[in-house]
Structure formats: C-alpha cells, structure tokens
Amino acid sequence: MATLTEKKKEPSPLLPTTSRFSNSTAHTTEIPAQHAPSPTAAHPPAHLVAPFSCNFNDPRIAPQRKAFLKAMIFGGIFLTIVIFAVFSIYWGALYLVPCGKLKGWVVDLDGGRIGNSTLAALQEANANPAGTVDWQIQPASRFVGGAAEIADRIVNQNAWVAIVINEGASDRLSNAVANVDASYNSTDAITVFVNEARQENAFRSLIRPYLWKVLPTLAERFSEELSSELATQNPGSVVNILRNAPQIITLPVGYTIDNLRPFDYPVATAVTFVGLIYLLVLSFVIVQICAGARFISGLETKLSTVSLIKTRIVTSFIIYFFISIFYSSLTAAFQVKFGRKYDSAGFVIFWMLHFLAMSALGLALESMITLLTPRFIPFFVILWLLSNVSVAFMPIDVLPSFYHYGYAFPFWHVSSAIRSILFRTKNTLGLNFGVLIAWVCVSLISLPLFQWFMRRRMITKIAAQKAREANEAPPVAAPPVPVPQAASLPPQPESEKAGRWRQVGKMVGRVPVKGKGKTPETINEKDTPVTEETGNERGDVGEDRRL
C-alpha cells in the first residue's frame, strides 16, 4: 500500500504550510519572510558614524558638509546685503556732514561802528556755502535783559551760538584812540555765547572752528580800516598809538567765547554716546538670557499663549529695573555729579531714564525675536543699533533730511535727557520720557501680536505634521503565528461514531491500540481508521454499512 508519509518541508515565506497528523485537521499559518540585512551602503548614515571620528573631507559626512557650506554661503550673502543696506545709514550720515547749517544769532547792542562792521562781515559770511552757521540778525529791542537774556536763550537752545556786540564797544574804542589808552581791552567788544554740552561734537568740530575763522578775519579787516583812517586824518597819532598802545591798531576788535554749559565731564561720553551702544548691547543680552531660560526650562512650550506673554513682559521689566540701577551706579562711582540741576533727585531721574531706555530698546528686540527667531535677530540688532547711532553723534540739524527720523528714536532722547541732568542744559525731560514710554507701549502692543501669530503658526505646523505622519505610517502587521509541532499538539476529541468504530476495529484486530504498534506517521492506508471524515474521503457510505 502506498504510505501517507510526508517529508517535513521548510515553510516557504508568506505561503501556506499544511501538516497532516492523525486524528487532526490541516492547520494553515502565514509565516512572514525573514529578510537579510541589506548590503552596507558606500556612505553609512550620519548616525552610524562614530562621534569625533571624521575630518572635514570625510566622504561619510558629505550631506552634513553640504548643509554647512550652504548655510555659510547664504549667511555671507545675506550679511553682505546688510552691509550695503544698513551700514550705509551710518556712512551716509558722516559723508554729508554738514548738510545743513546751525542757527546762529547776531545781536548788535552797540549800534556804532563796530556793530555795523560786524553785521556786514557776518552777512557776507552767510553767502559762503562752506559756512556751518546760518547767521540771523536779531534786533536788540527783542532782548530787554541785554546780554544776560541772550545767554539764557542760548542755554534754552533757541540758537546754537550768538554773537553779541556789547553795548558801548564803539565808544570805548574811540576813547582809547583819543587818549592813547594802554589799558584798552579789545576782547570786551564782542561776546560769543555757546552751549557746548548741548552737543559737544557740534561745538568742537563745527562751531568753534568756524568762529576761529570768521572772527579773526573780521578783526583783521577792521584793523586795516582803522589804521587807514588814522593815517589819513592824523598821521602823527598813528606813531604815538603804536608806541604806547599798539593793541588799539593791531587788534581794535577782539572777542570772548563764553561757554555757558561746558562739557566738563569727559567720562560723561560713556553715557551720552558710547554708553548708549553698551545699553543696547546689554538689552540684547538680556533678551537672549530670557529666551534661553524659557527654552531650557520648557516654559516656552508648556505655557499658554496668554501666560507666556505675561511672563515675557513681567520678567523683562524686572530685570531691566535692577540692571539699570547697577548701570547708573557705575556712572556715579566715577564721581559724576547728578545734582547740578535737579539736586538730590538727579540720580533717581538718571536711573529711571535708563530703566525706560532699556525697556524701549530691549522690548523692541523682545518683540522682534519672536517674529524673526534667534536665527535672524542679530540682523535686526544691527539695523536697530546703526539707525540710532547715526542720529546721536551729531546734531540732526546738520544731517540730511532723511535723518530727521532721529527726533523720534530712543538714542537721541536719552542723550538729550542725560545732558539736562549732568550739564544743566534745557529741561526736555517731559518730551524725552514721553518718547521712551511711547516706544515701550508700541512694544507692549507688538509683542502679544507677534507671540499670538507665531503660536498659531506653530500649532498649525504641529497639526499638519501629525496628520502627515499618520497618513505615511505603514499598516501594523499581525505578529506571526508559530506552527505547532506534532509532539505538542493536544489530543483531538473523537466523535461518538468514530469511537464506536474504533471499538469494533479493536475486536477484529485491524486497528492497533494507541501507544502500541505503529505510530501515526507510519500507519498505511489499509490500517487507517475510518472516521467520519476519512470515511468520506475513501468513498465509504454511512454508519449502516460499517456496522
């Protein structure tokens, strides 16, 4: 008889496998294929490269090297654009100085010969386009208080400089000529009132050099006229004057420069100009510290939008408050006197000024770092710094009209307020503080808007990323079911009919008792017990024929 013995075969991947056992039905199981690892690529992924093991030209880090060079090249290109677009603001401010003229007054309190000559000379100087002062003749009747009132007007910044021909100057010269007065002092004829502390750079580079050029020319011309007149009218008097009082002929008209508010604290430059740059740098560092603290602590992503906005604003004000007092204390440590104009309140005003200045400068950066992110905020810092510096080193009056925006920028107002506190210049604190507060308010409006916009954008981005990951994720495969071995199969229950037939078979000796004789694998077709299922396979009919 043909045997039913089958050889065991290895299950083919993803193909049904059938095993036939005694008293059991066929079991089919899908077995997933086991894939061997793919061959190692020529350049393994970056995460498979050991740390600190590559040189720059290593082919294993080619993607990283490409990304690095791309970022460097595009960063350099963008920085070049910034140089030409932003640095030009500062270079342009220097290039055309002076683009305009400073307002100057000429007041003739004398009404005589010296006054007339001075007015004529300065009107002629106005015609020179190279001049730095626009001389405006003011009537003496406008100044009831005389020279003292004119000086007060200069302190109050009604003009940058005033040339005053003192009352009785011509009469004193005539008496000196007539009496050959050796005590004659020509410098009493003209007084020049200036206010250096208003803008020391303007005084040192524009006003004073121009005065040194115009006034000596005026005195020399007047000396020639007087000498010619005396030589014509009384030649003998010329010799007598030259022998006993030569200054009457050689320098009949002189001048005195009265610096009403000298810039007498050299260390003040640290707070009126250069220190403003440091103030902005400090504000930027504080912005970076606050941003880093939020990211390190996780508050940036844990807090709600409203809580995050409140946290950013409150923490900024707190740190500006304390840093500004330390900054102000540093200035006081170098013997700068704050009580010249405002007495004991001077230091507090100075402190509050720098608190508002840091708030105005820093909150603007706090707002922009939200929109630009830390990656691009340095470029805005360059713009913010140069646009402020360009209008603080020289009077805006002598800059091109483009730079008139400086009247609304923080640096100009901080510098103006400091000069009022330290040097007793015009009190403009109300305007200065008002502009700084306005900048703070602008930032308090823009910061929540930018934060809300970026938070909405982040939420949308995260939602889109999750949806994309869900769509791209492969279906989860069911774990493979192991194929049971013959020895481990549980005994199959027999039907009632099969049991009766087995007992009959035992009586006739055709079917071996279980556990004796042949094993299920060696039972041939003749010895196979006829069950309900196997009987149907062999074509046997029902139970009546078996019995």
PDB file of C-alpha atoms in Angstrom, residues 347-454:
ATOM      1  CA  PHE A 347      20.307 110.243  40.447  1.00  0.00           C
ATOM      2  CA  VAL A 348      16.772 108.852  40.620  1.00  0.00           C
ATOM      3  CA  ILE A 349      15.888 110.637  37.378  1.00  0.00           C
ATOM      4  CA  PHE A 350      19.060 109.281  35.790  1.00  0.00           C
ATOM      5  CA  TRP A 351      18.150 105.769  36.939  1.00  0.00           C
ATOM      6  CA  MET A 352      14.560 105.963  35.706  1.00  0.00           C
ATOM      7  CA  LEU A 353      15.779 107.341  32.387  1.00  0.00           C
ATOM      8  CA  HIS A 354      17.981 104.315  31.827  1.00  0.00           C
ATOM      9  CA  PHE A 355      15.260 101.959  33.021  1.00  0.00           C
ATOM     10  CA  LEU A 356      12.927 103.338  30.360  1.00  0.00           C
ATOM     11  CA  ALA A 357      15.736 103.366  27.808  1.00  0.00           C
ATOM     12  CA  MET A 358      16.479  99.677  28.384  1.00  0.00           C
ATOM     13  CA  SER A 359      12.767  98.917  28.256  1.00  0.00           C
ATOM     14  CA  ALA A 360      12.324 100.799  24.982  1.00  0.00           C
ATOM     15  CA  LEU A 361      15.382  99.231  23.364  1.00  0.00           C
ATOM     16  CA  GLY A 362      15.002  95.762  24.874  1.00  0.00           C
ATOM     17  CA  LEU A 363      11.273  95.251  24.415  1.00  0.00           C
ATOM     18  CA  ALA A 364      11.643  96.126  20.742  1.00  0.00           C
ATOM     19  CA  LEU A 365      14.182  93.306  20.494  1.00  0.00           C
ATOM     20  CA  GLU A 366      11.919  91.068  22.593  1.00  0.00           C
ATOM     21  CA  SER A 367       9.140  91.590  20.074  1.00  0.00           C
ATOM     22  CA  MET A 368      11.298  91.088  17.008  1.00  0.00           C
ATOM     23  CA  ILE A 369      12.980  87.929  18.281  1.00  0.00           C
ATOM     24  CA  THR A 370       9.502  86.397  18.361  1.00  0.00           C
ATOM     25  CA  LEU A 371       8.952  87.178  14.708  1.00  0.00           C
ATOM     26  CA  LEU A 372      12.486  86.731  13.373  1.00  0.00           C
ATOM     27  CA  THR A 373      13.539  83.889  15.718  1.00  0.00           C
ATOM     28  CA  PRO A 374      17.024  83.786  17.305  1.00  0.00           C
ATOM     29  CA  ARG A 375      18.475  82.856  13.929  1.00  0.00           C
ATOM     30  CA  PHE A 376      17.777  86.233  12.298  1.00  0.00           C
ATOM     31  CA  ILE A 377      17.516  88.613  15.273  1.00  0.00           C
ATOM     32  CA  PRO A 378      21.225  89.655  15.019  1.00  0.00           C
ATOM     33  CA  PHE A 379      20.477  91.309  11.691  1.00  0.00           C
ATOM     34  CA  PHE A 380      17.736  93.397  13.277  1.00  0.00           C
ATOM     35  CA  VAL A 381      20.115  94.321  16.104  1.00  0.00           C
ATOM     36  CA  ILE A 382      22.492  95.776  13.511  1.00  0.00           C
ATOM     37  CA  LEU A 383      19.679  97.839  11.995  1.00  0.00           C
ATOM     38  CA  TRP A 384      18.381  98.940  15.404  1.00  0.00           C
ATOM     39  CA  LEU A 385      21.862  99.975  16.544  1.00  0.00           C
ATOM     40  CA  LEU A 386      23.012 101.850  13.438  1.00  0.00           C
ATOM     41  CA  SER A 387      19.728 103.672  12.933  1.00  0.00           C
ATOM     42  CA  ASN A 388      20.028 105.027  16.491  1.00  0.00           C
ATOM     43  CA  VAL A 389      23.750 105.776  16.471  1.00  0.00           C
ATOM     44  CA  SER A 390      23.542 107.677  13.187  1.00  0.00           C
ATOM     45  CA  VAL A 391      21.427 110.427  14.756  1.00  0.00           C
ATOM     46  CA  ALA A 392      23.214 110.691  18.115  1.00  0.00           C
ATOM     47  CA  PHE A 393      26.785 111.687  17.300  1.00  0.00           C
ATOM     48  CA  MET A 394      25.951 114.998  15.548  1.00  0.00           C
ATOM     49  CA  PRO A 395      23.062 117.461  15.620  1.00  0.00           C
ATOM     50  CA  ILE A 396      20.245 116.348  13.371  1.00  0.00           C
ATOM     51  CA  ASP A 397      20.189 119.928  12.034  1.00  0.00           C
ATOM     52  CA  VAL A 398      23.372 119.292  10.049  1.00  0.00           C
ATOM     53  CA  LEU A 399      22.320 115.861   8.751  1.00  0.00           C
ATOM     54  CA  PRO A 400      20.327 115.205   5.564  1.00  0.00           C
ATOM     55  CA  SER A 401      16.572 115.389   5.921  1.00  0.00           C
ATOM     56  CA  PHE A 402      16.373 111.584   5.857  1.00  0.00           C
ATOM     57  CA  TYR A 403      17.845 111.524   9.354  1.00  0.00           C
ATOM     58  CA  HIS A 404      15.106 113.632  10.872  1.00  0.00           C
ATOM     59  CA  TYR A 405      13.560 110.355  11.987  1.00  0.00           C
ATOM     60  CA  GLY A 406      16.066 110.637  14.836  1.00  0.00           C
ATOM     61  CA  TYR A 407      13.784 113.055  16.666  1.00  0.00           C
ATOM     62  CA  ALA A 408      11.580 110.037  17.437  1.00  0.00           C
ATOM     63  CA  PHE A 409      14.300 107.475  18.215  1.00  0.00           C
ATOM     64  CA  PRO A 410      15.435 106.444  21.718  1.00  0.00           C
ATOM     65  CA  PHE A 411      19.144 107.313  21.491  1.00  0.00           C
ATOM     66  CA  TRP A 412      18.564 110.968  20.698  1.00  0.00           C
ATOM     67  CA  HIS A 413      16.162 111.447  23.607  1.00  0.00           C
ATOM     68  CA  VAL A 414      18.286 109.548  26.112  1.00  0.00           C
ATOM     69  CA  SER A 415      21.309 111.660  25.180  1.00  0.00           C
ATOM     70  CA  SER A 416      19.303 114.876  25.456  1.00  0.00           C
ATOM     71  CA  ALA A 417      17.954 113.956  28.899  1.00  0.00           C
ATOM     72  CA  ILE A 418      21.399 112.992  30.209  1.00  0.00           C
ATOM     73  CA  ARG A 419      22.782 116.375  29.175  1.00  0.00           C
ATOM     74  CA  SER A 420      19.991 118.095  31.067  1.00  0.00           C
ATOM     75  CA  ILE A 421      20.757 116.096  34.224  1.00  0.00           C
ATOM     76  CA  LEU A 422      24.554 116.327  34.151  1.00  0.00           C
ATOM     77  CA  PHE A 423      25.225 119.689  32.456  1.00  0.00           C
ATOM     78  CA  ARG A 424      22.122 121.785  33.200  1.00  0.00           C
ATOM     79  CA  THR A 425      21.046 122.163  29.602  1.00  0.00           C
ATOM     80  CA  LYS A 426      17.437 122.800  28.631  1.00  0.00           C
ATOM     81  CA  ASN A 427      14.919 120.748  30.563  1.00  0.00           C
ATOM     82  CA  THR A 428      13.346 118.439  27.986  1.00  0.00           C
ATOM     83  CA  LEU A 429      12.705 115.524  30.334  1.00  0.00           C
ATOM     84  CA  GLY A 430       8.969 115.527  29.686  1.00  0.00           C
ATOM     85  CA  LEU A 431       9.476 115.077  25.959  1.00  0.00           C
ATOM     86  CA  ASN A 432      12.315 112.597  26.418  1.00  0.00           C
ATOM     87  CA  PHE A 433      10.449 110.366  28.843  1.00  0.00           C
ATOM     88  CA  GLY A 434       7.298 110.613  26.743  1.00  0.00           C
ATOM     89  CA  VAL A 435       9.016 109.322  23.609  1.00  0.00           C
ATOM     90  CA  LEU A 436      10.615 106.438  25.513  1.00  0.00           C
ATOM     91  CA  ILE A 437       7.276 105.486  27.046  1.00  0.00           C
ATOM     92  CA  ALA A 438       5.737 105.581  23.578  1.00  0.00           C
ATOM     93  CA  TRP A 439       8.337 103.077  22.365  1.00  0.00           C
ATOM     94  CA  VAL A 440       7.565 100.831  25.328  1.00  0.00           C
ATOM     95  CA  CYS A 441       3.849 100.984  24.517  1.00  0.00           C
ATOM     96  CA  VAL A 442       4.495 100.081  20.883  1.00  0.00           C
ATOM     97  CA  SER A 443       6.431  97.022  22.020  1.00  0.00           C
ATOM     98  CA  LEU A 444       3.735  96.072  24.530  1.00  0.00           C
ATOM     99  CA  ILE A 445       1.287  96.004  21.628  1.00  0.00           C
ATOM    100  CA  SER A 446       3.504  94.296  19.073  1.00  0.00           C
ATOM    101  CA  LEU A 447       4.862  91.608  21.414  1.00  0.00           C
ATOM    102  CA  PRO A 448       1.463  89.975  22.131  1.00  0.00           C
ATOM    103  CA  LEU A 449       0.508  90.189  18.457  1.00  0.00           C
ATOM    104  CA  PHE A 450       3.739  88.583  17.295  1.00  0.00           C
ATOM    105  CA  GLN A 451       3.545  85.917  20.002  1.00  0.00           C
ATOM    106  CA  TRP A 452      -0.059  85.075  19.128  1.00  0.00           C
ATOM    107  CA  PHE A 453       0.801  84.872  15.432  1.00  0.00           C
ATOM    108  CA  MET A 454       3.816  82.622  15.970  1.00  0.00           C
TER     109      MET A 454
END
